[in-house]
PDB file of C-alpha atoms in Angstrom:
ATOM      1  CA  MET A   1      35.543  38.590 -19.700  1.00 67.00           C
ATOM      2  CA  ASP A   2      33.112  36.819 -17.332  1.00 67.00           C
ATOM      3  CA  GLU A   3      30.805  34.027 -18.458  1.00 71.00           C
ATOM      4  CA  ASN A   4      27.686  36.187 -18.850  1.00 70.00           C
ATOM      5  CA  THR A   5      29.494  38.895 -20.803  1.00 73.00           C
ATOM      6  CA  PHE A   6      31.094  36.260 -23.010  1.00 78.00           C
ATOM      7  CA  ALA A   7      27.742  34.570 -23.741  1.00 73.00           C
ATOM      8  CA  LYS A   8      26.171  37.941 -24.530  1.00 74.00           C
ATOM      9  CA  ALA A   9      28.980  38.858 -26.919  1.00 77.00           C
ATOM     10  CA  LEU A  10      28.767  35.478 -28.600  1.00 87.00           C
ATOM     11  CA  ASN A  11      24.968  35.862 -28.794  1.00 87.00           C
ATOM     12  CA  LEU A  12      24.226  32.147 -28.459  1.00 89.00           C
ATOM     13  CA  GLU A  13      20.488  32.724 -28.066  1.00 89.00           C
ATOM     14  CA  ALA A  14      20.294  34.223 -31.552  1.00 91.00           C
ATOM     15  CA  MET A  15      21.769  31.011 -32.989  1.00 95.00           C
ATOM     16  CA  THR A  16      18.939  28.847 -31.649  1.00 95.00           C
ATOM     17  CA  ALA A  17      15.935  28.401 -33.919  1.00 96.00           C
ATOM     18  CA  PRO A  18      12.760  29.029 -31.894  1.00 95.00           C
ATOM     19  CA  PRO A  19      10.549  25.920 -31.677  1.00 95.00           C
ATOM     20  CA  GLY A  20       7.414  25.922 -33.776  1.00 89.00           C
ATOM     21  CA  GLN A  21       8.292  29.021 -35.780  1.00 95.00           C
ATOM     22  CA  ALA A  22       9.091  29.409 -39.462  1.00 96.00           C
ATOM     23  CA  ILE A  23      12.623  30.655 -40.058  1.00 97.00           C
ATOM     24  CA  SER A  24      14.358  32.277 -42.999  1.00 97.00           C
ATOM     25  CA  LEU A  25      18.075  31.643 -43.372  1.00 97.00           C
ATOM     26  CA  LYS A  26      18.400  35.155 -44.791  1.00 96.00           C
ATOM     27  CA  ASP A  27      17.901  36.374 -41.227  1.00 96.00           C
ATOM     28  CA  PHE A  28      21.083  34.588 -40.119  1.00 96.00           C
ATOM     29  CA  ASP A  29      24.442  36.025 -41.193  1.00 96.00           C
ATOM     30  CA  PRO A  30      26.899  33.228 -42.148  1.00 97.00           C
ATOM     31  CA  GLY A  31      29.749  35.736 -41.767  1.00 96.00           C
ATOM     32  CA  GLU A  32      28.952  36.653 -38.150  1.00 95.00           C
ATOM     33  CA  ARG A  33      32.001  36.854 -35.858  1.00 92.00           C
ATOM     34  CA  GLY A  34      30.426  38.108 -32.640  1.00 88.00           C
ATOM     35  CA  GLY A  35      32.884  40.989 -32.359  1.00 87.00           C
ATOM     36  CA  PHE A  36      35.759  38.577 -31.666  1.00 92.00           C
ATOM     37  CA  THR A  37      39.097  38.480 -33.410  1.00 93.00           C
ATOM     38  CA  LYS A  38      40.480  35.123 -34.489  1.00 95.00           C
ATOM     39  CA  GLU A  39      43.158  35.340 -31.798  1.00 95.00           C
ATOM     40  CA  GLU A  40      40.598  36.051 -29.058  1.00 93.00           C
ATOM     41  CA  ALA A  41      38.327  33.269 -30.281  1.00 94.00           C
ATOM     42  CA  ASN A  42      41.160  30.745 -30.211  1.00 95.00           C
ATOM     43  CA  VAL A  43      41.916  31.587 -26.576  1.00 94.00           C
ATOM     44  CA  TYR A  44      38.292  31.080 -25.573  1.00 95.00           C
ATOM     45  CA  LEU A  45      38.094  27.923 -27.681  1.00 96.00           C
ATOM     46  CA  GLU A  46      41.022  26.387 -25.788  1.00 96.00           C
ATOM     47  CA  GLN A  47      39.213  27.133 -22.539  1.00 95.00           C
ATOM     48  CA  GLY A  48      36.070  25.529 -23.953  1.00 95.00           C
ATOM     49  CA  ILE A  49      37.988  22.422 -25.027  1.00 96.00           C
ATOM     50  CA  GLU A  50      39.352  22.014 -21.490  1.00 96.00           C
ATOM     51  CA  GLN A  51      35.913  22.582 -19.981  1.00 96.00           C
ATOM     52  CA  LEU A  52      34.315  20.043 -22.315  1.00 97.00           C
ATOM     53  CA  ALA A  53      36.927  17.465 -21.310  1.00 96.00           C
ATOM     54  CA  ARG A  54      35.984  17.956 -17.643  1.00 96.00           C
ATOM     55  CA  TYR A  55      32.271  17.653 -18.390  1.00 97.00           C
ATOM     56  CA  GLN A  56      32.885  14.500 -20.407  1.00 97.00           C
ATOM     57  CA  ASP A  57      34.724  12.895 -17.512  1.00 96.00           C
ATOM     58  CA  VAL A  58      31.754  13.471 -15.186  1.00 97.00           C
ATOM     59  CA  LEU A  59      29.254  12.434 -17.901  1.00 97.00           C
ATOM     60  CA  TYR A  60      31.115   9.135 -18.284  1.00 96.00           C
ATOM     61  CA  ALA A  61      31.388   8.533 -14.535  1.00 95.00           C
ATOM     62  CA  GLN A  62      27.755   9.385 -13.802  1.00 95.00           C
ATOM     63  CA  ASN A  63      26.552   7.080 -16.613  1.00 96.00           C
ATOM     64  CA  THR A  64      23.045   8.582 -16.654  1.00 96.00           C
ATOM     65  CA  TYR A  65      22.961  10.753 -19.758  1.00 98.00           C
ATOM     66  CA  ALA A  66      24.315  10.364 -23.287  1.00 98.00           C
ATOM     67  CA  LEU A  67      25.006  13.289 -25.611  1.00 98.00           C
ATOM     68  CA  LEU A  68      24.182  13.112 -29.313  1.00 98.00           C
ATOM     69  CA  LEU A  69      25.631  15.870 -31.520  1.00 98.00           C
ATOM     70  CA  ILE A  70      24.204  16.125 -35.043  1.00 98.00           C
ATOM     71  CA  PHE A  71      25.987  18.156 -37.726  1.00 98.00           C
ATOM     72  CA  GLN A  72      24.317  19.084 -41.014  1.00 98.00           C
ATOM     73  CA  ALA A  73      25.632  21.479 -43.639  1.00 97.00           C
ATOM     74  CA  MET A  74      26.303  22.090 -47.274  1.00 96.00           C
ATOM     75  CA  ASP A  75      29.574  20.674 -48.632  1.00 94.00           C
ATOM     76  CA  GLY A  76      32.584  22.727 -47.579  1.00 94.00           C
ATOM     77  CA  ALA A  77      30.972  24.190 -44.458  1.00 96.00           C
ATOM     78  CA  GLY A  78      33.569  22.635 -42.145  1.00 95.00           C
ATOM     79  CA  LYS A  79      31.785  19.785 -40.378  1.00 96.00           C
ATOM     80  CA  ASP A  80      34.932  17.654 -40.219  1.00 95.00           C
ATOM     81  CA  SER A  81      37.201  20.437 -38.972  1.00 96.00           C
ATOM     82  CA  THR A  82      34.641  21.608 -36.402  1.00 97.00           C
ATOM     83  CA  ILE A  83      34.321  18.103 -34.966  1.00 97.00           C
ATOM     84  CA  LYS A  84      38.116  17.705 -35.003  1.00 96.00           C
ATOM     85  CA  HIS A  85      38.845  20.931 -33.119  1.00 96.00           C
ATOM     86  CA  VAL A  86      35.915  21.094 -30.702  1.00 96.00           C
ATOM     87  CA  MET A  87      36.315  17.471 -29.618  1.00 96.00           C
ATOM     88  CA  SER A  88      40.129  17.505 -29.555  1.00 95.00           C
ATOM     89  CA  GLY A  89      40.300  17.339 -25.750  1.00 95.00           C
ATOM     90  CA  VAL A  90      37.814  14.556 -25.054  1.00 94.00           C
ATOM     91  CA  ASN A  91      38.758  10.995 -24.118  1.00 93.00           C
ATOM     92  CA  PRO A  92      38.372   8.825 -27.260  1.00 92.00           C
ATOM     93  CA  GLN A  93      37.057   5.980 -25.081  1.00 91.00           C
ATOM     94  CA  GLY A  94      33.956   8.026 -24.334  1.00 93.00           C
ATOM     95  CA  CYS A  95      33.302   9.426 -27.796  1.00 95.00           C
ATOM     96  CA  GLN A  96      32.237   7.948 -31.134  1.00 95.00           C
ATOM     97  CA  VAL A  97      31.790   9.522 -34.570  1.00 95.00           C
ATOM     98  CA  PHE A  98      29.637   8.195 -37.401  1.00 95.00           C
ATOM     99  CA  SER A  99      29.650   9.597 -40.932  1.00 93.00           C
ATOM    100  CA  PHE A 100      26.536   8.577 -42.818  1.00 90.00           C
ATOM    101  CA  LYS A 101      27.112   8.063 -46.526  1.00 87.00           C
ATOM    102  CA  GLN A 102      24.775   6.805 -49.239  1.00 88.00           C
ATOM    103  CA  PRO A 103      22.646   3.979 -47.758  1.00 90.00           C
ATOM    104  CA  SER A 104      23.759   0.402 -48.433  1.00 91.00           C
ATOM    105  CA  ALA A 105      21.473  -2.294 -49.825  1.00 91.00           C
ATOM    106  CA  GLU A 106      20.982  -3.651 -46.305  1.00 93.00           C
ATOM    107  CA  GLU A 107      20.106  -0.199 -44.953  1.00 93.00           C
ATOM    108  CA  LEU A 108      17.610   0.394 -47.757  1.00 92.00           C
ATOM    109  CA  ASP A 109      15.811  -2.799 -46.701  1.00 93.00           C
ATOM    110  CA  HIS A 110      15.057  -1.149 -43.335  1.00 94.00           C
ATOM    111  CA  ASP A 111      13.290   2.046 -42.305  1.00 94.00           C
ATOM    112  CA  TYR A 112      15.369   5.199 -42.740  1.00 94.00           C
ATOM    113  CA  LEU A 113      16.001   5.624 -38.990  1.00 96.00           C
ATOM    114  CA  TRP A 114      17.352   2.094 -38.551  1.00 96.00           C
ATOM    115  CA  ARG A 115      21.009   2.760 -39.278  1.00 95.00           C
ATOM    116  CA  SER A 116      20.996   5.844 -37.052  1.00 96.00           C
ATOM    117  CA  TYR A 117      19.329   4.015 -34.173  1.00 95.00           C
ATOM    118  CA  LYS A 118      22.091   1.399 -34.250  1.00 94.00           C
ATOM    119  CA  ALA A 119      24.702   4.136 -33.880  1.00 96.00           C
ATOM    120  CA  LEU A 120      23.227   5.936 -30.856  1.00 97.00           C
ATOM    121  CA  PRO A 121      25.678   6.557 -27.989  1.00 97.00           C
ATOM    122  CA  GLU A 122      25.504   4.532 -24.789  1.00 97.00           C
ATOM    123  CA  ARG A 123      24.902   6.241 -21.467  1.00 97.00           C
ATOM    124  CA  GLY A 124      27.948   8.192 -20.389  1.00 97.00           C
ATOM    125  CA  ARG A 125      29.176   8.648 -23.951  1.00 97.00           C
ATOM    126  CA  ILE A 126      29.199  11.366 -26.593  1.00 98.00           C
ATOM    127  CA  GLY A 127      27.986  10.340 -30.038  1.00 97.00           C
ATOM    128  CA  ILE A 128      28.563  12.491 -33.114  1.00 98.00           C
ATOM    129  CA  PHE A 129      26.620  12.171 -36.353  1.00 98.00           C
ATOM    130  CA  ASN A 130      28.434  13.749 -39.309  1.00 96.00           C
ATOM    131  CA  ARG A 131      25.274  14.003 -41.401  1.00 95.00           C
ATOM    132  CA  SER A 132      22.340  11.982 -40.136  1.00 97.00           C
ATOM    133  CA  TYR A 133      18.769  10.871 -40.690  1.00 97.00           C
ATOM    134  CA  TYR A 134      18.080  14.484 -41.661  1.00 97.00           C
ATOM    135  CA  GLU A 135      19.505  13.642 -45.087  1.00 96.00           C
ATOM    136  CA  GLU A 136      16.123  11.963 -45.621  1.00 96.00           C
ATOM    137  CA  VAL A 137      14.406  15.370 -45.693  1.00 96.00           C
ATOM    138  CA  LEU A 138      17.266  17.194 -47.407  1.00 97.00           C
ATOM    139  CA  VAL A 139      19.106  15.275 -50.149  1.00 95.00           C
ATOM    140  CA  VAL A 140      16.157  12.952 -50.705  1.00 95.00           C
ATOM    141  CA  ARG A 141      13.816  15.943 -50.937  1.00 95.00           C
ATOM    142  CA  VAL A 142      16.040  17.772 -53.418  1.00 95.00           C
ATOM    143  CA  HIS A 143      16.460  14.523 -55.353  1.00 94.00           C
ATOM    144  CA  PRO A 144      13.105  12.746 -54.850  1.00 90.00           C
ATOM    145  CA  GLU A 145      14.116  10.020 -57.301  1.00 90.00           C
ATOM    146  CA  SER A 146      16.086   8.609 -54.363  1.00 89.00           C
ATOM    147  CA  LEU A 147      12.772   7.463 -52.925  1.00 88.00           C
ATOM    148  CA  ASP A 148      12.614   4.842 -55.690  1.00 86.00           C
ATOM    149  CA  GLN A 149      15.405   2.945 -53.928  1.00 89.00           C
ATOM    150  CA  GLN A 150      13.590   2.870 -50.593  1.00 88.00           C
ATOM    151  CA  GLN A 151      10.892   0.409 -51.685  1.00 86.00           C
ATOM    152  CA  LEU A 152       8.168   2.333 -49.872  1.00 89.00           C
ATOM    153  CA  PRO A 153       4.460   1.501 -50.171  1.00 88.00           C
ATOM    154  CA  VAL A 154       2.837   3.637 -52.850  1.00 81.00           C
ATOM    155  CA  HIS A 155       0.414   5.348 -50.460  1.00 82.00           C
ATOM    156  CA  THR A 156       3.300   6.761 -48.379  1.00 83.00           C
ATOM    157  CA  ARG A 157       4.917   8.620 -51.248  1.00 81.00           C
ATOM    158  CA  GLY A 158       2.597  11.569 -51.690  1.00 81.00           C
ATOM    159  CA  LYS A 159       3.344  15.233 -50.967  1.00 81.00           C
ATOM    160  CA  GLN A 160       2.674  14.556 -47.290  1.00 92.00           C
ATOM    161  CA  ILE A 161       5.827  12.453 -46.941  1.00 95.00           C
ATOM    162  CA  TRP A 162       8.022  15.338 -45.739  1.00 95.00           C
ATOM    163  CA  ARG A 163       5.582  16.479 -43.045  1.00 96.00           C
ATOM    164  CA  GLN A 164       5.194  12.861 -41.973  1.00 96.00           C
ATOM    165  CA  ARG A 165       8.950  12.477 -41.690  1.00 97.00           C
ATOM    166  CA  PHE A 166       9.191  15.675 -39.656  1.00 98.00           C
ATOM    167  CA  GLU A 167       6.633  14.221 -37.245  1.00 97.00           C
ATOM    168  CA  ASP A 168       8.467  10.885 -37.108  1.00 97.00           C
ATOM    169  CA  ILE A 169      11.798  12.580 -36.387  1.00 98.00           C
ATOM    170  CA  ASN A 170      10.299  14.807 -33.679  1.00 98.00           C
ATOM    171  CA  GLY A 171       8.758  11.762 -32.038  1.00 98.00           C
ATOM    172  CA  PHE A 172      12.025   9.848 -32.294  1.00 98.00           C
ATOM    173  CA  GLU A 173      14.005  12.671 -30.702  1.00 98.00           C
ATOM    174  CA  ARG A 174      11.420  13.109 -27.945  1.00 98.00           C
ATOM    175  CA  TYR A 175      11.809   9.398 -27.201  1.00 98.00           C
ATOM    176  CA  LEU A 176      15.588   9.834 -26.999  1.00 98.00           C
ATOM    177  CA  ALA A 177      15.259  12.842 -24.686  1.00 98.00           C
ATOM    178  CA  ASN A 178      12.837  10.943 -22.447  1.00 98.00           C
ATOM    179  CA  ASN A 179      15.471   8.231 -22.093  1.00 98.00           C
ATOM    180  CA  GLY A 180      18.376  10.477 -21.152  1.00 97.00           C
ATOM    181  CA  ILE A 181      19.907  11.049 -24.597  1.00 98.00           C
ATOM    182  CA  VAL A 182      20.508  14.786 -24.959  1.00 98.00           C
ATOM    183  CA  VAL A 183      20.166  15.773 -28.633  1.00 98.00           C
ATOM    184  CA  MET A 184      21.964  18.850 -29.955  1.00 98.00           C
ATOM    185  CA  LYS A 185      21.653  19.767 -33.631  1.00 98.00           C
ATOM    186  CA  PHE A 186      23.951  22.120 -35.508  1.00 98.00           C
ATOM    187  CA  PHE A 187      23.383  23.524 -38.987  1.00 98.00           C
ATOM    188  CA  LEU A 188      26.640  25.100 -40.157  1.00 98.00           C
ATOM    189  CA  HIS A 189      25.369  28.039 -42.190  1.00 98.00           C
ATOM    190  CA  LEU A 190      27.788  28.702 -45.048  1.00 98.00           C
ATOM    191  CA  SER A 191      27.400  31.393 -47.702  1.00 98.00           C
ATOM    192  CA  LYS A 192      27.439  30.404 -51.358  1.00 97.00           C
ATOM    193  CA  GLN A 193      30.390  32.752 -51.957  1.00 97.00           C
ATOM    194  CA  GLU A 194      32.460  31.143 -49.200  1.00 97.00           C
ATOM    195  CA  GLN A 195      31.658  27.667 -50.498  1.00 96.00           C
ATOM    196  CA  LYS A 196      32.992  28.667 -53.918  1.00 95.00           C
ATOM    197  CA  LYS A 197      36.176  29.984 -52.312  1.00 95.00           C
ATOM    198  CA  ARG A 198      36.721  26.757 -50.378  1.00 94.00           C
ATOM    199  CA  PHE A 199      36.027  24.583 -53.413  1.00 93.00           C
ATOM    200  CA  LEU A 200      38.648  26.509 -55.399  1.00 93.00           C
ATOM    201  CA  GLU A 201      41.129  26.043 -52.536  1.00 90.00           C
ATOM    202  CA  ARG A 202      40.535  22.307 -52.643  1.00 90.00           C
ATOM    203  CA  ILE A 203      41.222  22.270 -56.374  1.00 89.00           C
ATOM    204  CA  GLU A 204      44.321  24.482 -56.198  1.00 87.00           C
ATOM    205  CA  SER A 205      45.928  22.842 -53.133  1.00 80.00           C
ATOM    206  CA  GLN A 206      47.390  19.402 -53.753  1.00 77.00           C
ATOM    207  CA  GLU A 207      46.959  18.504 -50.088  1.00 74.00           C
ATOM    208  CA  LYS A 208      43.227  19.209 -50.366  1.00 74.00           C
ATOM    209  CA  ASN A 209      42.555  17.598 -53.756  1.00 76.00           C
ATOM    210  CA  TRP A 210      41.294  14.424 -52.115  1.00 76.00           C
ATOM    211  CA  LYS A 211      38.467  16.364 -50.454  1.00 71.00           C
ATOM    212  CA  PHE A 212      37.007  17.511 -53.753  1.00 73.00           C
ATOM    213  CA  SER A 213      34.519  15.731 -55.997  1.00 79.00           C
ATOM    214  CA  ILE A 214      32.892  17.008 -59.186  1.00 82.00           C
ATOM    215  CA  ALA A 215      29.622  15.928 -57.566  1.00 82.00           C
ATOM    216  CA  ASP A 216      30.101  18.766 -55.061  1.00 82.00           C
ATOM    217  CA  VAL A 217      29.908  21.336 -57.861  1.00 87.00           C
ATOM    218  CA  LYS A 218      26.881  19.618 -59.373  1.00 89.00           C
ATOM    219  CA  GLU A 219      25.072  19.759 -56.018  1.00 92.00           C
ATOM    220  CA  ARG A 220      25.945  23.464 -55.811  1.00 93.00           C
ATOM    221  CA  GLY A 221      23.571  23.919 -58.748  1.00 94.00           C
ATOM    222  CA  PHE A 222      20.717  22.977 -56.381  1.00 97.00           C
ATOM    223  CA  TRP A 223      21.693  25.597 -53.797  1.00 97.00           C
ATOM    224  CA  ASP A 224      18.306  27.345 -53.654  1.00 97.00           C
ATOM    225  CA  ASP A 225      16.488  24.018 -53.382  1.00 97.00           C
ATOM    226  CA  TYR A 226      18.718  23.011 -50.477  1.00 97.00           C
ATOM    227  CA  MET A 227      18.201  26.320 -48.687  1.00 98.00           C
ATOM    228  CA  ALA A 228      14.425  25.890 -48.982  1.00 98.00           C
ATOM    229  CA  ALA A 229      14.692  22.312 -47.696  1.00 98.00           C
ATOM    230  CA  TYR A 230      16.854  23.411 -44.751  1.00 98.00           C
ATOM    231  CA  GLU A 231      14.454  26.211 -43.841  1.00 98.00           C
ATOM    232  CA  ASP A 232      11.461  23.866 -43.877  1.00 98.00           C
ATOM    233  CA  MET A 233      13.344  21.193 -41.940  1.00 98.00           C
ATOM    234  CA  ILE A 234      14.573  23.566 -39.223  1.00 98.00           C
ATOM    235  CA  SER A 235      11.169  25.244 -38.950  1.00 98.00           C
ATOM    236  CA  HIS A 236       9.438  21.897 -38.354  1.00 98.00           C
ATOM    237  CA  THR A 237      12.024  20.023 -36.283  1.00 98.00           C
ATOM    238  CA  SER A 238      13.460  22.633 -33.913  1.00 98.00           C
ATOM    239  CA  THR A 239      11.788  21.606 -30.668  1.00 98.00           C
ATOM    240  CA  ASP A 240      12.102  22.284 -26.962  1.00 97.00           C
ATOM    241  CA  TRP A 241      13.694  18.864 -26.480  1.00 97.00           C
ATOM    242  CA  ALA A 242      15.983  19.003 -29.540  1.00 98.00           C
ATOM    243  CA  PRO A 243      16.479  22.548 -30.862  1.00 97.00           C
ATOM    244  CA  TRP A 244      18.407  23.457 -33.986  1.00 98.00           C
ATOM    245  CA  HIS A 245      21.385  25.800 -33.664  1.00 98.00           C
ATOM    246  CA  ILE A 246      22.165  27.812 -36.794  1.00 98.00           C
ATOM    247  CA  ILE A 247      25.920  28.416 -36.636  1.00 98.00           C
ATOM    248  CA  PRO A 248      27.700  31.015 -38.806  1.00 97.00           C
ATOM    249  CA  ALA A 249      30.234  29.044 -40.856  1.00 98.00           C
ATOM    250  CA  ASP A 250      32.102  31.523 -43.067  1.00 98.00           C
ATOM    251  CA  HIS A 251      34.807  31.799 -40.381  1.00 97.00           C
ATOM    252  CA  LYS A 252      35.802  28.349 -39.128  1.00 97.00           C
ATOM    253  CA  TRP A 253      37.368  29.687 -35.951  1.00 97.00           C
ATOM    254  CA  PHE A 254      34.069  31.331 -34.974  1.00 97.00           C
ATOM    255  CA  THR A 255      32.130  28.186 -35.887  1.00 97.00           C
ATOM    256  CA  CYS A 256      34.257  26.131 -33.494  1.00 97.00           C
ATOM    257  CA  LEU A 257      33.903  28.684 -30.701  1.00 97.00           C
ATOM    258  CA  ALA A 258      30.114  28.838 -31.035  1.00 96.00           C
ATOM    259  CA  VAL A 259      29.670  25.045 -31.150  1.00 97.00           C
ATOM    260  CA  SER A 260      32.007  24.506 -28.197  1.00 97.00           C
ATOM    261  CA  SER A 261      30.231  27.144 -26.113  1.00 96.00           C
ATOM    262  CA  LEU A 262      26.780  25.730 -26.830  1.00 96.00           C
ATOM    263  CA  ILE A 263      27.843  22.191 -25.912  1.00 97.00           C
ATOM    264  CA  CYS A 264      29.443  23.319 -22.657  1.00 96.00           C
ATOM    265  CA  ARG A 265      26.386  25.380 -21.756  1.00 95.00           C
ATOM    266  CA  ARG A 266      24.083  22.403 -22.346  1.00 97.00           C
ATOM    267  CA  LEU A 267      26.227  20.019 -20.318  1.00 97.00           C
ATOM    268  CA  LYS A 268      26.416  22.543 -17.479  1.00 96.00           C
ATOM    269  CA  SER A 269      22.608  22.678 -17.404  1.00 96.00           C
ATOM    270  CA  LEU A 270      22.473  18.926 -16.647  1.00 96.00           C
ATOM    271  CA  ASN A 271      24.089  19.470 -13.214  1.00 95.00           C
ATOM    272  CA  LEU A 272      26.353  16.482 -13.751  1.00 96.00           C
ATOM    273  CA  ALA A 273      28.066  15.007 -10.696  1.00 95.00           C
ATOM    274  CA  TYR A 274      30.370  12.146  -9.870  1.00 93.00           C
ATOM    275  CA  PRO A 275      28.561   9.162  -8.308  1.00 88.00           C
ATOM    276  CA  VAL A 276      28.147   9.194  -4.516  1.00 81.00           C
ATOM    277  CA  LEU A 277      29.615   5.969  -3.170  1.00 72.00           C
ATOM    278  CA  GLN A 278      27.745   3.677  -0.791  1.00 78.00           C
ATOM    279  CA  ASP A 279      29.148   3.214   2.733  1.00 78.00           C
ATOM    280  CA  SER A 280      30.098  -0.373   1.867  1.00 86.00           C
ATOM    281  CA  HIS A 281      32.172   0.883  -1.063  1.00 82.00           C
ATOM    282  CA  LEU A 282      33.884   3.485   1.110  1.00 81.00           C
ATOM    283  CA  ARG A 283      34.741   0.809   3.676  1.00 86.00           C
ATOM    284  CA  ALA A 284      36.197  -1.345   0.897  1.00 86.00           C
ATOM    285  CA  LEU A 285      38.331   1.602  -0.249  1.00 86.00           C
ATOM    286  CA  GLU A 286      39.633   2.106   3.270  1.00 85.00           C
ATOM    287  CA  GLU A 287      40.429  -1.617   3.523  1.00 85.00           C
ATOM    288  CA  ALA A 288      42.301  -1.465   0.229  1.00 89.00           C
ATOM    289  CA  ARG A 289      44.255   1.570   1.407  1.00 86.00           C
ATOM    290  CA  LEU A 290      45.349  -0.222   4.577  1.00 85.00           C
ATOM    291  CA  MET A 291      46.366  -3.314   2.613  1.00 86.00           C
ATOM    292  CA  LEU A 292      48.509  -1.210   0.283  1.00 87.00           C
ATOM    293  CA  GLU A 293      50.137   0.757   3.096  1.00 85.00           C
ATOM    294  CA  THR A 294      51.064  -2.385   5.052  1.00 87.00           C
ATOM    295  CA  GLU A 295      52.222  -4.310   2.020  1.00 84.00           C
ATOM    296  CA  ALA A 296      55.668  -5.866   2.579  1.00 74.00           C
ATOM    297  CA  GLY A 297      58.518  -4.204   0.630  1.00 63.00           C
TER     298      GLY A 297
END
């Protein structure tokens, strides 16, 4: 299957939330498989992993762009496993992963973007946010009592706070894009039924017990509130410079294939290239070659 046919079958365009338009998650099927079997998807995924490794090598050498991958999802959607499999071929020296948990006392004494800004990737590197500053318009919105810990001025805490944060985030991401940091955002769209299945697997499998917390089930009780928060967030923060990709997550193998393909497509669009050496550098290389070839013994 050639590249165009593959992209059409995968239907990557349909996974990208159009900028400036309201979306409904009911229009996106979390069980989508793109007509692929698991075996076929795994073959294409291996090719994508190899391709991503090549792109990363050039990204690192060129040292012009950085790539920031943001993953958001409900518990059990497979963020960890997606990151593990898709990034399995990259050089660890050029990649960094940050998992953002509940803010510390120090972090709460700063603005909500502070801890994320500190973790941004350097030029030439790939940075991965497993959850991110988007928690501030998701978990905090579903549980607004969390705002009490943020010590915000009273006048900032009205109903306008979410729209204001959307504007702040869009401005922040535009700033990143203007400075060579390519932002890609993935919402792993899991069905409520599949989440229940995965939670039960975590309870029943001793090897997966450590992944499960009773808090996960309690948060499941706010499912509709989270879906509404995700829809509003994606509708207001999917932009030309940092679009949201809504990835079907009921089949992990398809999730990995879709994420890998989107990353490779974006990196290809950058027209990355190895640095062109100056004549002085080339002469130095030739001198070094001669020294090595004439070395005694």
